[in-house]
CSV table of C-alpha atoms and ligand atoms in Angstrom, one decimal:
chain,number,residue,atom,x,y,z
O,35,MET,CA,-18.4,-14.0,-5.2
O,36,ASN,CA,-17.1,-17.0,-7.2
O,37,LEU,CA,-20.5,-18.5,-7.5
O,38,ARG,CA,-22.0,-15.3,-8.7
O,39,HIS,CA,-19.2,-14.8,-11.1
O,40,GLY,CA,-19.0,-11.2,-12.5
O,41,ALA,CA,-22.5,-10.3,-11.3
O,42,ARG,CA,-21.8,-8.3,-8.1
O,43,GLY,CA,-19.1,-6.7,-6.1
O,44,PRO,CA,-18.5,-7.6,-2.5
O,45,ARG,CA,-20.3,-4.5,-1.3
O,46,GLU,CA,-23.6,-5.6,-2.9
O,47,LEU,CA,-23.2,-9.2,-1.8
O,48,LEU,CA,-22.5,-8.3,1.8
O,49,SER,CA,-25.3,-5.9,1.8
O,50,GLN,CA,-27.7,-8.8,2.2
O,51,ILE,CA,-26.2,-9.8,5.5
O,52,ASP,CA,-28.2,-8.8,8.5
O,53,GLY,CA,-26.2,-6.3,10.5
O,54,PRO,CA,-24.5,-5.6,12.7
O,55,SER,CA,-22.0,-8.3,12.0
O,56,ILE,CA,-18.3,-9.2,12.1
O,57,LEU,CA,-16.5,-10.5,9.1
O,58,ILE,CA,-14.2,-13.4,9.7
O,59,ALA,CA,-12.1,-14.4,6.6
O,60,ASP,CA,-9.0,-16.3,5.7
O,61,GLU,CA,-7.8,-13.2,3.9
O,62,LEU,CA,-9.4,-9.8,3.2
O,63,THR,CA,-7.7,-7.8,0.6
O,64,ALA,CA,-7.6,-4.0,1.0
O,65,SER,CA,-9.4,-3.5,-2.3
O,66,VAL,CA,-12.4,-5.6,-1.0
O,67,ALA,CA,-12.2,-4.0,2.4
O,68,ALA,CA,-12.4,-0.6,0.8
O,69,GLN,CA,-15.8,-1.5,-0.8
O,70,LEU,CA,-17.5,-2.8,2.3
O,71,ASP,CA,-20.4,-1.1,4.0
O,72,TRP,CA,-18.7,-0.5,7.4
O,73,SER,CA,-22.0,0.6,9.1
O,74,ARG,CA,-23.2,-3.0,8.6
O,75,VAL,CA,-20.0,-4.9,9.1
O,76,GLN,CA,-18.6,-3.5,12.3
O,77,GLY,CA,-15.3,-5.2,12.5
O,78,PHE,CA,-13.2,-8.0,11.0
O,79,ALA,CA,-10.8,-10.7,11.8
O,80,THR,CA,-8.5,-12.5,9.4
O,81,ASP,CA,-6.3,-15.6,9.5
O,82,ALA,CA,-3.7,-13.9,7.4
O,83,GLY,CA,-1.7,-10.7,8.1
O,84,SER,CA,0.5,-8.8,10.4
O,85,ARG,CA,0.7,-5.2,11.6
O,86,THR,CA,1.9,-4.0,8.2
O,87,TYR,CA,-0.7,-6.0,6.2
O,88,HIS,CA,-2.4,-3.5,3.9
O,89,THR,CA,-5.9,-4.3,5.2
O,90,ALA,CA,-4.7,-3.7,8.8
O,91,ILE,CA,-3.4,-0.3,7.7
O,92,LEU,CA,-6.7,0.5,6.0
O,93,ALA,CA,-8.6,-0.6,9.1
O,94,ARG,CA,-6.7,2.0,11.1
O,95,SER,CA,-7.7,4.6,8.5
O,96,LEU,CA,-11.3,3.6,8.6
O,97,LYS,CA,-11.3,3.3,12.4
O,98,VAL,CA,-12.7,-0.2,12.1
O,99,PRO,CA,-11.9,-2.6,14.9
O,100,ALA,CA,-9.9,-5.4,13.5
O,101,ILE,CA,-7.6,-8.3,14.4
O,102,VAL,CA,-5.3,-9.9,11.8
O,103,GLY,CA,-2.9,-12.9,11.9
O,104,LEU,CA,-5.2,-15.3,13.8
O,105,HIS,CA,-4.0,-18.3,11.7
O,106,ASP,CA,-7.2,-20.4,11.7
O,107,ALA,CA,-10.1,-18.3,13.1
O,108,SER,CA,-12.1,-18.7,9.8
O,109,LEU,CA,-11.9,-22.5,10.2
O,110,ARG,CA,-12.7,-22.6,13.9
O,111,ILE,CA,-15.6,-20.1,14.0
O,112,ALA,CA,-18.8,-21.2,12.2
O,113,ALA,CA,-20.9,-18.6,10.4
O,114,GLY,CA,-23.5,-17.1,12.7
O,115,THR,CA,-21.6,-17.6,15.9
O,116,PRO,CA,-21.9,-14.6,18.2
O,117,VAL,CA,-18.4,-13.1,18.8
O,118,ILE,CA,-16.8,-10.3,20.7
O,119,LEU,CA,-14.0,-8.6,18.9
O,120,ASP,CA,-11.7,-6.2,20.7
O,121,GLY,CA,-9.3,-4.5,18.3
O,122,ALA,CA,-7.4,-2.8,21.1
O,123,THR,CA,-6.4,-6.0,22.9
O,124,GLY,CA,-6.4,-8.3,19.8
O,125,GLU,CA,-8.9,-10.7,21.4
O,126,LEU,CA,-11.7,-12.5,19.6
O,127,VAL,CA,-14.1,-14.4,21.9
O,128,ALA,CA,-16.4,-16.9,20.2
O,129,SER,CA,-19.7,-17.8,21.9
O,130,PRO,CA,-19.2,-15.4,24.8
O,131,SER,CA,-21.0,-15.9,28.1
O,132,PRO,CA,-23.6,-13.3,29.3
O,133,ALA,CA,-21.0,-11.9,31.7
O,134,GLN,CA,-18.4,-11.5,28.9
O,135,ILE,CA,-21.0,-9.7,26.8
O,136,ASP,CA,-21.9,-7.4,29.7
O,137,ASP,CA,-18.3,-6.6,30.2
O,138,ALA,CA,-17.7,-6.0,26.5
O,139,GLN,CA,-20.7,-3.7,26.3
O,140,ARG,CA,-19.4,-1.7,29.2
O,141,ARG,CA,-16.0,-1.4,27.6
O,142,ALA,CA,-17.5,-0.4,24.3
O,143,ALA,CA,-19.5,2.3,25.9
O,144,ARG,CA,-16.4,4.0,27.3
O,145,PRO,CA,-15.2,7.0,25.3
O,146,ARG,CA,-12.4,6.1,23.0
O,147,ARG,CA,-9.0,7.7,23.4
O,148,ARG,CA,-8.4,10.0,20.5
O,149,PRO,CA,-5.7,12.6,19.9
O,150,ALA,CA,-6.5,16.0,21.5
O,151,PRO,CA,-8.7,17.8,18.9
O,152,HIS,CA,-6.1,20.5,18.4
O,153,ALA,CA,-2.9,18.5,18.8
O,154,GLU,CA,0.2,20.7,18.7
O,155,ALA,CA,1.0,21.5,15.2
O,156,GLY,CA,4.0,22.8,13.3
O,157,PRO,CA,7.7,22.0,13.6
O,158,VAL,CA,9.0,19.7,16.3
O,159,ALA,CA,12.6,19.4,17.6
O,160,THR,CA,14.5,17.2,19.9
O,161,ARG,CA,15.6,18.6,23.3
O,162,ASP,CA,18.9,19.7,21.8
O,163,GLY,CA,17.3,21.5,18.9
O,164,VAL,CA,17.4,19.0,16.0
O,165,ARG,CA,14.4,19.6,13.7
O,166,ILE,CA,12.3,16.5,13.0
O,167,ARG,CA,9.7,16.5,10.3
O,168,LEU,CA,6.5,14.4,10.9
O,169,GLU,CA,4.2,13.9,7.9
O,170,ALA,CA,1.1,11.6,7.5
O,171,ASN,CA,0.5,8.5,5.5
O,172,ILE,CA,-2.9,8.7,3.8
O,173,GLU,CA,-5.0,6.0,2.1
O,174,LEU,CA,-8.3,7.8,1.7
O,175,VAL,CA,-8.9,11.5,1.0
O,176,GLU,CA,-11.4,11.5,3.9
O,177,ASP,CA,-8.4,10.9,6.2
O,178,LEU,CA,-7.3,14.5,5.5
O,179,LYS,CA,-9.6,15.6,8.3
O,180,PHE,CA,-7.2,13.9,10.8
O,181,LEU,CA,-4.2,15.8,9.3
O,182,SER,CA,-4.7,19.0,11.3
O,183,GLU,CA,-5.7,17.0,14.4
O,184,SER,CA,-2.5,15.2,14.2
O,185,GLY,CA,-0.2,18.1,13.7
O,186,ALA,CA,1.3,16.6,10.5
O,187,GLU,CA,3.4,18.8,8.3
O,188,GLY,CA,2.0,17.5,5.1
O,189,VAL,CA,1.4,14.1,3.5
O,190,GLY,CA,4.5,12.0,3.2
O,191,LEU,CA,2.8,9.1,1.5
O,192,TYR,CA,-0.5,9.0,-0.3
O,193,ARG,CA,-1.1,5.3,-1.3
O,194,SER,CA,-2.8,6.2,-4.6
O,195,GLU,CA,-3.9,2.6,-5.4
O,196,PHE,CA,-6.6,2.9,-2.7
O,197,MET,CA,-8.5,5.2,-5.0
O,198,LEU,CA,-9.1,2.3,-7.4
O,199,SER,CA,-11.2,0.5,-4.7
O,200,GLY,CA,-10.8,-2.8,-6.7
O,201,ARG,CA,-11.7,-1.2,-10.0
O,202,PRO,CA,-9.5,-2.2,-13.0
O,203,LEU,CA,-6.9,0.4,-13.9
O,204,ASP,CA,-8.4,1.4,-17.2
O,205,ASN,CA,-11.7,2.3,-15.5
O,206,VAL,CA,-10.1,5.2,-13.8
O,207,SER,CA,-9.6,8.1,-16.3
O,208,GLU,CA,-7.0,10.8,-16.4
O,209,ASP,CA,-9.6,13.4,-15.6
O,210,GLU,CA,-10.9,11.4,-12.5
O,211,GLN,CA,-7.4,11.0,-11.2
O,212,TYR,CA,-6.6,14.7,-11.9
O,213,ALA,CA,-9.6,15.8,-9.9
O,214,MET,CA,-8.6,13.6,-7.0
O,215,TYR,CA,-5.0,14.6,-6.9
O,216,ARG,CA,-5.9,18.3,-7.3
O,217,SER,CA,-8.4,18.1,-4.4
O,218,LEU,CA,-5.7,16.4,-2.3
O,219,VAL,CA,-3.1,19.0,-3.1
O,220,GLU,CA,-5.4,21.9,-2.6
O,221,GLN,CA,-6.6,20.7,0.7
O,222,VAL,CA,-3.0,20.1,2.1
O,223,ALA,CA,-1.4,23.2,0.5
O,224,PRO,CA,0.8,25.0,1.5
O,225,GLN,CA,2.2,21.8,2.9
O,226,PRO,CA,3.5,19.3,0.4
O,227,VAL,CA,1.8,16.0,-0.7
O,228,THR,CA,3.9,13.1,-1.8
O,229,ILE,CA,1.9,10.9,-4.1
O,230,ARG,CA,3.1,7.4,-4.7
O,231,THR,CA,2.2,6.0,-8.1
O,232,PHE,CA,0.0,2.9,-8.1
O,233,ASP,CA,1.6,0.1,-6.0
O,234,LEU,CA,-0.3,-2.8,-7.5
O,235,ASP,CA,0.5,-6.4,-8.2
O,236,GLU,CA,-0.5,-8.2,-11.4
O,237,ARG,CA,-3.6,-9.8,-10.0
O,238,GLN,CA,-4.9,-6.5,-8.9
O,239,VAL,CA,-4.6,-5.3,-12.4
O,240,THR,CA,-5.9,-8.3,-14.3
O,241,ARG,CA,-8.7,-8.7,-11.7
O,242,ASP,CA,-9.4,-12.4,-12.4
O,243,PRO,CA,-12.3,-12.9,-10.0
O,244,SER,CA,-11.8,-16.6,-10.0
O,245,ARG,CA,-8.5,-16.2,-8.1
O,246,PRO,CA,-8.3,-14.4,-4.8
O,247,GLU,CA,-5.7,-11.6,-4.8
O,248,ARG,CA,-2.9,-13.0,-2.8
O,249,ARG,CA,0.2,-10.9,-2.7
O,250,ARG,CA,2.0,-13.8,-1.1
O,251,THR,CA,2.2,-15.5,-4.5
O,252,ARG,CA,4.3,-14.2,-7.3
O,253,PRO,CA,5.2,-10.9,-5.7
O,254,GLY,CA,7.8,-9.9,-8.3
O,255,LEU,CA,5.7,-8.0,-10.9
O,256,ARG,CA,4.5,-5.1,-8.7
O,257,GLY,CA,4.8,-1.4,-8.2
O,258,LEU,CA,7.0,0.5,-10.7
O,259,ARG,CA,8.0,-2.8,-12.5
O,260,LEU,CA,4.3,-3.4,-13.2
O,261,GLY,CA,3.8,0.2,-14.3
O,262,LEU,CA,6.7,-0.1,-16.7
O,263,ALA,CA,5.4,-3.4,-18.1
O,264,ASN,CA,2.0,-1.7,-18.8
O,265,PRO,CA,3.1,1.9,-19.5
O,266,ALA,CA,-0.3,3.1,-20.7
O,267,GLY,CA,-1.6,3.1,-17.1
O,268,LEU,CA,1.5,4.7,-15.7
O,269,ARG,CA,1.4,7.4,-18.5
O,270,THR,CA,-2.2,8.3,-17.6
O,271,GLN,CA,-1.3,8.6,-13.9
O,272,LEU,CA,1.7,10.7,-14.6
O,273,ARG,CA,-0.3,13.1,-16.8
O,274,ALA,CA,-2.9,13.5,-14.1
O,275,LEU,CA,-0.2,14.2,-11.5
O,276,VAL,CA,1.6,16.7,-13.7
O,277,ARG,CA,-1.8,18.5,-14.2
O,278,ALA,CA,-2.5,18.5,-10.5
O,279,SER,CA,1.0,19.8,-9.7
O,280,ALA,CA,-0.2,23.2,-11.0
O,281,HIS,CA,-2.4,23.6,-7.9
O,282,GLY,CA,0.1,23.1,-5.0
O,283,PRO,CA,3.3,21.4,-3.9
O,284,LEU,CA,3.2,17.8,-5.2
O,285,ARG,CA,6.0,15.3,-5.3
O,286,ILE,CA,5.9,12.0,-7.1
O,287,MET,CA,7.3,8.8,-5.6
O,288,PHE,CA,7.9,5.5,-7.4
O,289,PRO,CA,7.2,2.3,-5.4
O,290,PHE,CA,9.2,-1.0,-5.5
O,291,VAL,CA,12.2,0.4,-7.3
O,292,SER,CA,14.9,-2.2,-7.6
O,293,ALA,CA,17.3,-0.8,-10.2
O,294,VAL,CA,18.6,2.5,-11.7
O,295,GLU,CA,17.2,1.6,-15.2
O,296,GLU,CA,13.6,1.5,-13.8
O,297,VAL,CA,14.0,5.0,-12.4
O,298,ARG,CA,15.5,6.3,-15.7
O,299,GLN,CA,12.6,4.8,-17.7
O,300,ALA,CA,10.0,6.2,-15.3
O,301,ARG,CA,11.5,9.6,-15.4
O,302,GLY,CA,11.5,9.4,-19.2
O,303,LEU,CA,7.7,8.8,-19.1
O,304,LEU,CA,7.3,11.7,-16.7
O,305,ARG,CA,9.4,14.0,-19.0
O,306,GLU,CA,7.2,13.0,-21.9
O,307,ALA,CA,4.1,13.9,-19.9
O,308,GLU,CA,5.6,17.2,-18.8
O,309,ALA,CA,6.6,18.1,-22.4
O,310,ASP,CA,3.2,17.2,-23.7
O,311,LEU,CA,1.4,19.3,-21.1
O,312,GLN,CA,4.0,22.1,-21.4
O,313,ALA,CA,4.9,21.9,-17.7
O,314,PRO,CA,8.6,21.1,-17.7
O,315,GLY,CA,10.4,19.9,-14.6
O,316,ARG,CA,8.6,21.3,-11.7
O,317,ILE,CA,8.0,18.1,-9.8
O,318,ALA,CA,10.4,16.5,-7.4
O,319,VAL,CA,10.7,12.8,-8.0
O,320,GLY,CA,11.6,10.2,-5.4
O,321,ALA,CA,12.3,6.5,-5.2
O,322,MET,CA,10.9,4.3,-2.4
O,323,ILE,CA,13.7,2.2,-1.0
O,324,GLU,CA,11.9,-1.0,-0.1
O,325,VAL,CA,13.7,-3.7,-2.1
O,326,PRO,CA,17.1,-4.7,-0.7
O,327,SER,CA,18.8,-4.2,-4.1
O,328,ALA,CA,17.7,-0.5,-4.0
O,329,ALA,CA,19.1,-0.1,-0.4
O,330,VAL,CA,22.4,-1.8,-1.2
O,331,ALA,CA,22.8,0.3,-4.4
O,332,ALA,CA,21.4,3.5,-2.8
O,333,ASP,CA,24.6,5.4,-3.7
O,334,LEU,CA,23.9,4.7,-7.4
O,335,LEU,CA,20.2,5.5,-7.2
O,336,ALA,CA,20.7,8.8,-5.3
O,337,PRO,CA,22.0,10.9,-8.3
O,338,GLU,CA,18.9,9.7,-10.3
O,339,VAL,CA,16.3,11.1,-7.9
O,340,ASP,CA,15.4,14.2,-5.8
O,341,PHE,CA,14.6,12.2,-2.6
O,342,PHE,CA,14.4,8.8,-1.0
O,343,THR,CA,11.6,7.4,1.1
O,344,ILE,CA,12.5,4.2,3.0
O,345,GLY,CA,9.5,1.8,3.0
O,346,THR,CA,10.4,-0.5,5.9
O,347,ASN,CA,7.2,-2.5,5.6
O,348,ASP,CA,8.5,-4.1,2.4
O,349,LEU,CA,12.2,-3.6,3.1
O,350,ILE,CA,11.9,-5.8,6.2
O,351,GLN,CA,9.9,-8.5,4.4
O,352,TYR,CA,12.3,-8.7,1.5
O,353,CYS,CA,15.4,-8.4,3.5
O,354,LEU,CA,14.4,-11.1,5.9
O,355,ALA,CA,12.4,-13.3,3.4
O,356,VAL,CA,9.2,-13.0,5.5
O,357,ASP,CA,6.0,-12.4,3.6
O,358,ARG,CA,4.2,-9.8,5.6
O,359,THR,CA,0.7,-11.3,4.9
O,360,ASP,CA,1.8,-14.7,6.0
O,361,ASP,CA,0.9,-15.2,9.7
O,362,ARG,CA,2.9,-18.4,9.9
O,363,VAL,CA,6.2,-16.5,9.7
O,364,SER,CA,5.1,-13.2,11.2
O,365,ASP,CA,7.2,-13.8,14.3
O,366,LEU,CA,10.3,-13.6,12.1
O,367,TYR,CA,9.3,-10.2,10.8
O,368,GLU,CA,11.7,-8.2,12.9
O,369,PRO,CA,12.3,-4.5,12.4
O,370,LEU,CA,15.3,-4.7,14.9
O,371,HIS,CA,17.1,-7.3,12.9
O,372,PRO,CA,20.7,-6.1,12.5
O,373,ALA,CA,20.5,-6.4,8.7
O,374,VAL,CA,17.5,-4.1,8.6
O,375,LEU,CA,19.2,-1.5,10.7
O,376,ARG,CA,22.4,-1.7,8.6
O,377,LEU,CA,20.3,-1.2,5.4
O,378,ILE,CA,18.6,1.9,6.8
O,379,ARG,CA,22.0,3.3,7.7
O,380,LEU,CA,23.4,2.6,4.2
O,381,VAL,CA,20.5,4.4,2.6
O,382,ARG,CA,20.7,7.4,5.0
O,383,ARG,CA,24.5,7.7,4.3
O,384,ALA,CA,24.0,7.5,0.5
O,385,ALA,CA,21.3,10.2,0.7
O,386,GLY,CA,23.6,12.3,2.9
O,387,ARG,CA,26.6,12.0,0.5
O,388,HIS,CA,24.5,13.0,-2.5
O,389,ARG,CA,22.6,15.7,-0.5
O,390,ILE,CA,19.1,14.5,-1.1
O,391,PRO,CA,16.5,14.3,1.6
O,392,VAL,CA,15.5,10.9,2.9
O,393,SER,CA,12.4,10.0,4.9
O,394,LEU,CA,11.0,6.8,6.4
O,395,CYS,CA,7.3,5.9,5.9
O,396,GLY,CA,6.9,2.3,7.1
O,397,GLU,CA,5.0,1.4,10.2
O,398,MET,CA,8.4,1.3,12.1
O,399,ALA,CA,8.3,5.1,12.3
O,400,SER,CA,5.1,5.1,14.2
O,401,ASP,CA,6.5,2.9,17.0
O,402,PRO,CA,7.4,5.2,19.9
O,403,ALA,CA,10.0,2.7,21.1
O,404,LEU,CA,11.8,2.7,17.7
O,405,VAL,CA,11.7,6.2,16.5
O,406,GLY,CA,14.5,7.3,18.9
O,407,LEU,CA,16.7,4.6,17.3
O,408,LEU,CA,15.8,5.8,13.8
O,409,ILE,CA,16.7,9.4,14.7
O,410,GLY,CA,20.0,8.1,16.2
O,411,LEU,CA,20.6,6.4,12.8
O,412,GLY,CA,20.4,9.9,11.3
O,413,LEU,CA,16.9,10.1,10.0
O,414,THR,CA,15.0,13.3,10.6
O,415,GLU,CA,11.9,13.0,8.4
O,416,PHE,CA,9.1,10.5,9.0
O,417,SER,CA,5.7,9.8,7.6
O,418,MET,CA,3.2,7.7,9.6
O,419,THR,CA,-0.4,7.0,10.2
O,420,PRO,CA,-1.9,10.3,11.5
O,421,GLY,CA,-3.1,8.8,14.8
O,422,ALA,CA,0.5,8.0,15.8
O,423,ILE,CA,1.9,11.5,15.3
O,424,PRO,CA,0.9,13.1,18.7
O,425,LEU,CA,2.7,10.4,20.7
O,426,VAL,CA,5.8,10.3,18.4
O,427,ARG,CA,5.9,14.1,18.8
O,428,GLN,CA,6.2,13.7,22.5
O,429,VAL,CA,8.9,11.1,22.2
O,430,VAL,CA,10.9,13.4,19.8
O,431,GLN,CA,10.6,16.4,22.2
O,432,ASP,CA,11.9,14.3,25.1
O,433,LEU,CA,14.8,13.0,23.0
O,434,ASP,CA,18.4,14.1,23.1
O,435,PHE,CA,19.8,13.8,19.6
O,436,ALA,CA,23.4,13.4,20.7
O,437,GLN,CA,22.4,10.6,23.1
O,438,ALA,CA,20.3,8.9,20.3
O,439,ARG,CA,23.3,8.9,18.0
O,440,MET,CA,25.4,7.2,20.7
O,441,LEU,CA,22.7,4.7,21.4
O,442,ALA,CA,22.4,3.9,17.7
O,443,GLY,CA,26.2,3.5,17.4
O,444,HIS,CA,26.1,0.9,20.1
O,445,VAL,CA,23.0,-0.9,18.8
O,446,LEU,CA,24.8,-1.3,15.4
O,447,ARG,CA,27.4,-3.4,17.1
O,448,LEU,CA,24.9,-5.9,18.6
O,449,ALA,CA,24.4,-9.2,16.9
O,450,THR,CA,20.8,-10.1,17.5
O,451,ALA,CA,17.4,-8.4,17.6
O,452,ALA,CA,16.8,-9.7,21.1
O,453,GLU,CA,20.0,-8.0,22.4
O,454,ILE,CA,19.1,-4.8,20.6
O,455,GLU,CA,15.6,-4.8,22.0
O,456,GLN,CA,16.9,-5.4,25.6
O,457,TYR,CA,19.5,-2.6,25.1
O,458,LEU,CA,16.8,-0.2,23.9
O,459,PHE,CA,14.5,-1.1,26.8
O,460,ASP,CA,17.3,-0.6,29.4
O,461,ALA,CA,18.2,2.8,27.8
O,462,LEU,CA,14.6,3.9,27.8
O,463,ALA,CA,14.1,2.9,31.4
O,464,ALA,CA,17.4,4.7,32.4
O,465,SER,CA,16.4,7.9,30.7
O,466,ALA,CA,12.9,7.8,32.3
O,467,ILE,CA,14.6,7.6,35.7
O,468,GLN,CA,16.9,10.4,34.7
O,469,ARG,CA,14.0,12.6,33.7
O,470,SER,CA,12.0,11.9,36.9
O,471,PRO,CA,14.5,11.1,39.6
O,472,LEU,CA,13.2,9.4,42.8
O,473,PRO,CA,12.7,11.8,45.7
G,264,PEP,C1,6.4,0.3,3.0
G,264,PEP,O1,6.7,-0.7,2.3
G,264,PEP,O2,7.0,0.5,4.1
G,264,PEP,C2,5.3,1.2,2.7
G,264,PEP,C3,5.1,2.3,3.3
G,264,PEP,O3,4.5,0.9,1.6
G,264,PEP,P1,3.3,-0.1,1.7
G,264,PEP,O4,3.1,-0.5,3.2
G,264,PEP,O5,2.1,0.5,1.1
G,264,PEP,O6,3.8,-1.3,0.9
G,265,MG,MG1,5.8,-0.8,0.3
């Protein structure tokens, strides 16, 4: 791409590769991944990344086998080397033997496990009757077909920046956005859709093709901050959202909020759009809580918004100072760190005191081992990748809310992530024995 500066996008360049092939890269940004021809490129592996790396999240949406966080695969594997990539086990085998190829072909031919075509839908509750709401995180409108399969009660997070597919912001008109949001809202209605305004960083906006987009550098000008620094783009998006809200229940959520002033400014822009379009005040407005300052000051933010959504993917990385794209520190990325759990409790309490709903939409919610703890911390609304919903549903139905609260109360007194993990594991094993006692 650098050599052919400006001439072509990645889709066109990679179209000259003989397929089928596997892409191995030091880093693959979500905007490039969104443009690839996935019938030709059948999987990818990257040196960078972790489970919450945006490209990994996108791979799950696209159903493309992928492995991220391999540290040095792109240096160790020369172009043209035959490889076997198994996204389920996270194994990449370079120059496999004939026996390994036979085995991989046999495994690939087996039918894939997918959620039952008509997974149970509608409200779900714990054994003792506490209602838990499960919504879906969506990156691509095509994912909506998985919504009914998964039994989600709406879209809790639409990552709107994925609609740009690497295009500069000013290439996407208000009308194009309106048509997209309207179609999303109409397809999901009567269930609600929560649309997050563009969560981009400065490189994704300036699109300097001579520099790879690396979120790991200069992460500060991003999300709502970047939107407020370039208000023209945010205004256009807000106008499109206000227009789309006439067609079904739509909520707006601002990403990367770090202070009350930002929310006030953003709501000011929304009010202008609403006044201009003569559609005053029908949209609920939320703040994503994903920067530690927003979590610590959640009691001050709560009166300014209609709802909170905790974005643990970012909250964990900024709380623990661990860049989620940096494979070198990914072992320090720990959802069970006591500081992370305390922040979540702080946000839930602030929301409760101000009587606003709070949901959690990071990858943490989709981990069946963790969702019980989150419920014990008082959370009752989650949004996650649609494929994870059927299993989380089962976990919720098996769970006793009163016990989950006691468990969370104990966990919050433990000092290390390892102790917390062991305690959760023991509790899970004990409750499994209780549910199916030995004869
Ligand atoms: C998060 O930070 O938890 C989140 C859901 O947003 P994203 O992963 O898109 O940054
Ligand atoms: Mg985030």
